[in-house]
GROMACS .gro file of C-alpha atoms in nm:
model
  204
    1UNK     CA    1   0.000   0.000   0.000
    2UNK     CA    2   0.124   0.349  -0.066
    3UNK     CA    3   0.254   0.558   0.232
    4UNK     CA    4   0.004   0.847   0.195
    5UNK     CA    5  -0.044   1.043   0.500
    6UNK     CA    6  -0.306   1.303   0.321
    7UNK     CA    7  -0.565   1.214   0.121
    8UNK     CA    8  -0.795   1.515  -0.080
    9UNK     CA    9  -1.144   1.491  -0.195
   10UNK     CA   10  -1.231   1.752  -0.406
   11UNK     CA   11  -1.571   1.815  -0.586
   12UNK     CA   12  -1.829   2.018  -0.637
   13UNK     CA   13  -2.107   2.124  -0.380
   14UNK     CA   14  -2.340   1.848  -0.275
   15UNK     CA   15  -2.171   1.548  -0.419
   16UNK     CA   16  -2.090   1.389  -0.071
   17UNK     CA   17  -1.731   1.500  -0.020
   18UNK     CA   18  -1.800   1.526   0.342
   19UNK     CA   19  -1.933   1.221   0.344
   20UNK     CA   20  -1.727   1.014   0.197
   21UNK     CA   21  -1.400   1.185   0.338
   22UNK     CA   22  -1.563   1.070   0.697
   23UNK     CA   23  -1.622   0.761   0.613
   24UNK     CA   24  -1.268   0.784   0.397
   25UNK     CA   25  -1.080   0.894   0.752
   26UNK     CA   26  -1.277   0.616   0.961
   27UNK     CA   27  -1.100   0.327   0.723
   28UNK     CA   28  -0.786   0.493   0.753
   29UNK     CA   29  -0.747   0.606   1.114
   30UNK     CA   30  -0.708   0.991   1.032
   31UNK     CA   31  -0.820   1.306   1.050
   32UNK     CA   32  -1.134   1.451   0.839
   33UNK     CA   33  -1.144   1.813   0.780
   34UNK     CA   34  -1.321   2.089   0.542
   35UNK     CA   35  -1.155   2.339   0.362
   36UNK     CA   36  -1.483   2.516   0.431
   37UNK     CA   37  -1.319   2.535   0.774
   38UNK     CA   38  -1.076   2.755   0.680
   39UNK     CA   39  -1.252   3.043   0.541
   40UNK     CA   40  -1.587   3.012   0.399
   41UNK     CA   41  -1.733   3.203   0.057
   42UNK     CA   42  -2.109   3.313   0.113
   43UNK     CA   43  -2.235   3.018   0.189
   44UNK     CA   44  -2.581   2.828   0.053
   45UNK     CA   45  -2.839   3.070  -0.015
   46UNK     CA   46  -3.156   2.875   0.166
   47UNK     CA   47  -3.283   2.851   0.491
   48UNK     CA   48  -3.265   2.587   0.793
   49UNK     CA   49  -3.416   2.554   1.085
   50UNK     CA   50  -3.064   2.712   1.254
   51UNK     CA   51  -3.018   2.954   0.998
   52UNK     CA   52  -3.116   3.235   0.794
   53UNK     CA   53  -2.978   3.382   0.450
   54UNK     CA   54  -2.768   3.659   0.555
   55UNK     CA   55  -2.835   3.980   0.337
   56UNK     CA   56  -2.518   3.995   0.136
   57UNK     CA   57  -2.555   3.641   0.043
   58UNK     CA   58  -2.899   3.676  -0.079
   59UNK     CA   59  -2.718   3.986  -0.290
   60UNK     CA   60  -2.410   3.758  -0.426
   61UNK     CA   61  -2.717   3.501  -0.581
   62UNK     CA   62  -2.919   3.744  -0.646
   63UNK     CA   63  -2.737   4.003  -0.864
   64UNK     CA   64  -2.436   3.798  -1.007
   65UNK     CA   65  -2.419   3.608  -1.316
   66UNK     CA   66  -2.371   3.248  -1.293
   67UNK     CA   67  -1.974   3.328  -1.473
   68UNK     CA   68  -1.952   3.608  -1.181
   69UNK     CA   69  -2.001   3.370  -0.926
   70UNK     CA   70  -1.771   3.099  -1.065
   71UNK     CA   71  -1.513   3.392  -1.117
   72UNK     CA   72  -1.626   3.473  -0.742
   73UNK     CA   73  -1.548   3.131  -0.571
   74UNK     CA   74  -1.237   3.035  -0.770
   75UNK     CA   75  -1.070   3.376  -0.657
   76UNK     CA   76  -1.180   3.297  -0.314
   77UNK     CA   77  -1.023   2.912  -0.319
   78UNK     CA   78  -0.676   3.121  -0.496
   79UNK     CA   79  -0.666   3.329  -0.182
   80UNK     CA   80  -0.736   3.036   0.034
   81UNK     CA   81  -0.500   2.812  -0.094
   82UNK     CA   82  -0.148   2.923   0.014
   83UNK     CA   83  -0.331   2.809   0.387
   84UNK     CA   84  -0.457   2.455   0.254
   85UNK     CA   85  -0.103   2.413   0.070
   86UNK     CA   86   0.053   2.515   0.421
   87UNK     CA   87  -0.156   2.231   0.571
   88UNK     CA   88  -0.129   1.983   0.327
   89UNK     CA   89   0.265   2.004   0.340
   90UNK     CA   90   0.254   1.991   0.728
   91UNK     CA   91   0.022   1.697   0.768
   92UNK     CA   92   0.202   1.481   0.488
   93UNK     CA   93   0.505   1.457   0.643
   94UNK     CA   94   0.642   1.175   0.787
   95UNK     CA   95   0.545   1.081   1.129
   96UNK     CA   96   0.199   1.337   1.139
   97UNK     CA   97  -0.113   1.271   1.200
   98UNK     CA   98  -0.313   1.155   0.883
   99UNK     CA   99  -0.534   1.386   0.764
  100UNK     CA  100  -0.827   1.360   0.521
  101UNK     CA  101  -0.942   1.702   0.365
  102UNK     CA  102  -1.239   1.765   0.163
  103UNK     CA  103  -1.336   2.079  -0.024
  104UNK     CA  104  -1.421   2.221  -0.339
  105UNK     CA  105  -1.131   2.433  -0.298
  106UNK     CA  106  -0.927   2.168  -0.386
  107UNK     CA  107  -0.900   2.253  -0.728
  108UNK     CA  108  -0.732   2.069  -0.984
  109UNK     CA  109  -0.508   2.294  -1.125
  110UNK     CA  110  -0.315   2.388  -0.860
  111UNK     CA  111  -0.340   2.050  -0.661
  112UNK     CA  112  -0.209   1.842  -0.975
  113UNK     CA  113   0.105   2.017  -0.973
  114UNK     CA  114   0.184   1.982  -0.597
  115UNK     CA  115   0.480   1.814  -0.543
  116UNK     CA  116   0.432   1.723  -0.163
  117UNK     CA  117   0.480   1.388  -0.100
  118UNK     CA  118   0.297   1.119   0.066
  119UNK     CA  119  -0.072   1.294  -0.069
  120UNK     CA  120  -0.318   1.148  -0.279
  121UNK     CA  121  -0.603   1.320  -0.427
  122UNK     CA  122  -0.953   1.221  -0.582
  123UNK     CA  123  -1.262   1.381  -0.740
  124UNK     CA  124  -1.567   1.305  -0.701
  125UNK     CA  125  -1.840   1.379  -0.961
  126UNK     CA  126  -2.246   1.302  -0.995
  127UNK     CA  127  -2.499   1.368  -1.262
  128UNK     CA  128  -2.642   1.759  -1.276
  129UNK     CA  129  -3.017   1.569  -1.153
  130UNK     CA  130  -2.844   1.404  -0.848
  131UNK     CA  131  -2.656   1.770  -0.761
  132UNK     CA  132  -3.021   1.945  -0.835
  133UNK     CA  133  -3.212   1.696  -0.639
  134UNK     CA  134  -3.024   1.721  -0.321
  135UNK     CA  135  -2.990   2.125  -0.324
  136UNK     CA  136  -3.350   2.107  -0.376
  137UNK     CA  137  -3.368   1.843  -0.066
  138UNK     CA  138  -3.207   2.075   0.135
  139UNK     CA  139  -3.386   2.384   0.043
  140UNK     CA  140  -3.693   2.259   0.113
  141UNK     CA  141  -3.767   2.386  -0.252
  142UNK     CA  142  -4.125   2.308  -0.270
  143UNK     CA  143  -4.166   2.452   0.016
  144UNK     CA  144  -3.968   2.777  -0.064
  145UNK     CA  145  -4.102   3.130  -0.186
  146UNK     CA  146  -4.025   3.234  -0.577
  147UNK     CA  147  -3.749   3.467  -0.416
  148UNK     CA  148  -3.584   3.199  -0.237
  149UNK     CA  149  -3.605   2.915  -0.510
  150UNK     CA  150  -3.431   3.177  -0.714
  151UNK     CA  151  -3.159   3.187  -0.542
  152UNK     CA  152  -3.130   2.791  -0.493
  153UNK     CA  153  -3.170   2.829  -0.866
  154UNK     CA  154  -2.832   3.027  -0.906
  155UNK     CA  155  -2.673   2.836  -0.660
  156UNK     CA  156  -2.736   2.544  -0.856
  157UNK     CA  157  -2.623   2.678  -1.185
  158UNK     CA  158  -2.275   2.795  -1.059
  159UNK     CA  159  -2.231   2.450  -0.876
  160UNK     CA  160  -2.342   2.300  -1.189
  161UNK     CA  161  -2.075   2.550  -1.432
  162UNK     CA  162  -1.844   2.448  -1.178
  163UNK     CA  163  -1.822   2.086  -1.224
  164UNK     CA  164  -1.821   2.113  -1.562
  165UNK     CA  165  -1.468   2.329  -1.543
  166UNK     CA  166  -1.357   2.113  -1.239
  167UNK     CA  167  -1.405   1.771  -1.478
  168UNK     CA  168  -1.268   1.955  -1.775
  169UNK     CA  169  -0.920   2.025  -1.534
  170UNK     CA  170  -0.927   1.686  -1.376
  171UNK     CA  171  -0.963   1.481  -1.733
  172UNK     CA  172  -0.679   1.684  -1.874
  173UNK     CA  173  -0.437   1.649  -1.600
  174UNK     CA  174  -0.578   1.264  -1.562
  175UNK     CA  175  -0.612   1.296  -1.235
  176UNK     CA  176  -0.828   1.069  -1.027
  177UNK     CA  177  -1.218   1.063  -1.011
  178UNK     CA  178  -1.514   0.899  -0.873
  179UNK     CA  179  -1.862   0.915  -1.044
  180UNK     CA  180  -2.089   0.904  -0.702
  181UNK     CA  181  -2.366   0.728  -0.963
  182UNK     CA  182  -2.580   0.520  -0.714
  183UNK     CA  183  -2.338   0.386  -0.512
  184UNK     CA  184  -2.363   0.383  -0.124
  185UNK     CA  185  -2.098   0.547   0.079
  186UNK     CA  186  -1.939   0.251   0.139
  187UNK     CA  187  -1.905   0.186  -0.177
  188UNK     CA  188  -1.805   0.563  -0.244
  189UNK     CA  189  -1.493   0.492   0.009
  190UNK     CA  190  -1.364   0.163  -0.160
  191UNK     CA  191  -1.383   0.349  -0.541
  192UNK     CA  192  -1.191   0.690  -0.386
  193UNK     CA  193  -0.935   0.485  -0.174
  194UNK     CA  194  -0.894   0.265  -0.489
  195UNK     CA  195  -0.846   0.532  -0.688
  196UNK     CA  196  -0.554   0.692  -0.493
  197UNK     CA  197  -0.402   0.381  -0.520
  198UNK     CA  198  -0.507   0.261  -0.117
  199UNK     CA  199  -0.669  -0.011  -0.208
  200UNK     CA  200  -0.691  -0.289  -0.452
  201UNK     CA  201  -1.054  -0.251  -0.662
  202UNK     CA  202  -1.368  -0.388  -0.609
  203UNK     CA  203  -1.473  -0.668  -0.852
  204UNK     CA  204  -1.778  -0.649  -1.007
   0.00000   0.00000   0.00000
């Protein structure tokens, strides 16, 4: 087995990163973390019990274009990643604690060409209904007022312009990824561990 002390999960919002990188860290013995811990961009534009929409996210959805907030979050994660470059160099070396970290800052670009050793990194990727479905899920949409489903609506479309830019880096660095498909977590964790090379892979 490879001596990998870090393993990334990158991905778009709402394809189980966090998820998966739990259950990823449980197999392992390590450490799970969020880049979201670091520094967080706006946030999801919907209600929860806990939690309202803030005013100036309900302005970011609400008066950007969906290639404004792309441009929005990816010069966020540029600003945040000197700090998740800092950790990731830390954590992998030899003798630390593993760590697991999951974020859609991870982006390919910029992770493919890190040269830190002992790290590992996957993608993981699901169908525009499955992303729509579970925003909606969480959003209560049905339930939502025409104001509020708009701005789950232009949530959804930069997650969804996203992915399609994340995929396009990841295929042409061939990098690692994970379609999420209908597979359970478990699952999910033997596909991304086998795909950083942790793991033999699953027969079928």
């Amino acid at each position: 087995m490879r001596d990998v002390r870090v393993v990334l999960i990158g991905g778009t919002s709402n394809t189980g990163k966090s998820t998966v990188a739990e259950a990823v860290a449980e197999r392992l013995g390590f450490e799970h973390r969020s880049t979201d811990g670091l520094a967080r961009h706006p946030g999801r534009p919907w209600r929860t019990p806990e939690h309202e929409v803030p005013p100036h996210v309900a302005e970011h959805y609400g008066t950007l274009t969906t290639d404004e907030l792309v441009a929005s979050v990816l010069a966020h994660y540029e600003r945040l990643r000197p700090r998740i470059e800092e950790l990731i160099t830390d954590r992998a070396q030899a003798g630390s604690p593993g760590l697991v970290l999951e974020g859609s800052a991870l982006w390919p670009a910029w992770v493919g060409r890190l040269t830190v050793p002992r790290t590992a990194a996957v993608w993981l990727t699901a169908d525009d209904t499955v992303v729509r479905d579970r925003v909606r899920a969480a959003g209560r949409y049905e339930e939502a007022t025409a104001g509020e489903r708009r701005l789950m609506d232009r949530f959804l479309d930069r997650t969804v312009r996203y992915q399609e830019l994340m995929v396009d880096a990841v295929e042409a660095l061939d990098l690692a990824r994970v379609d999420v498909g209908g597979r359970t977590v478990a699952e999910l964790a033997d596909a991304a561990l086998a795909a950083v090379g942790l793991q033999e892979r699953p027969s079928r």
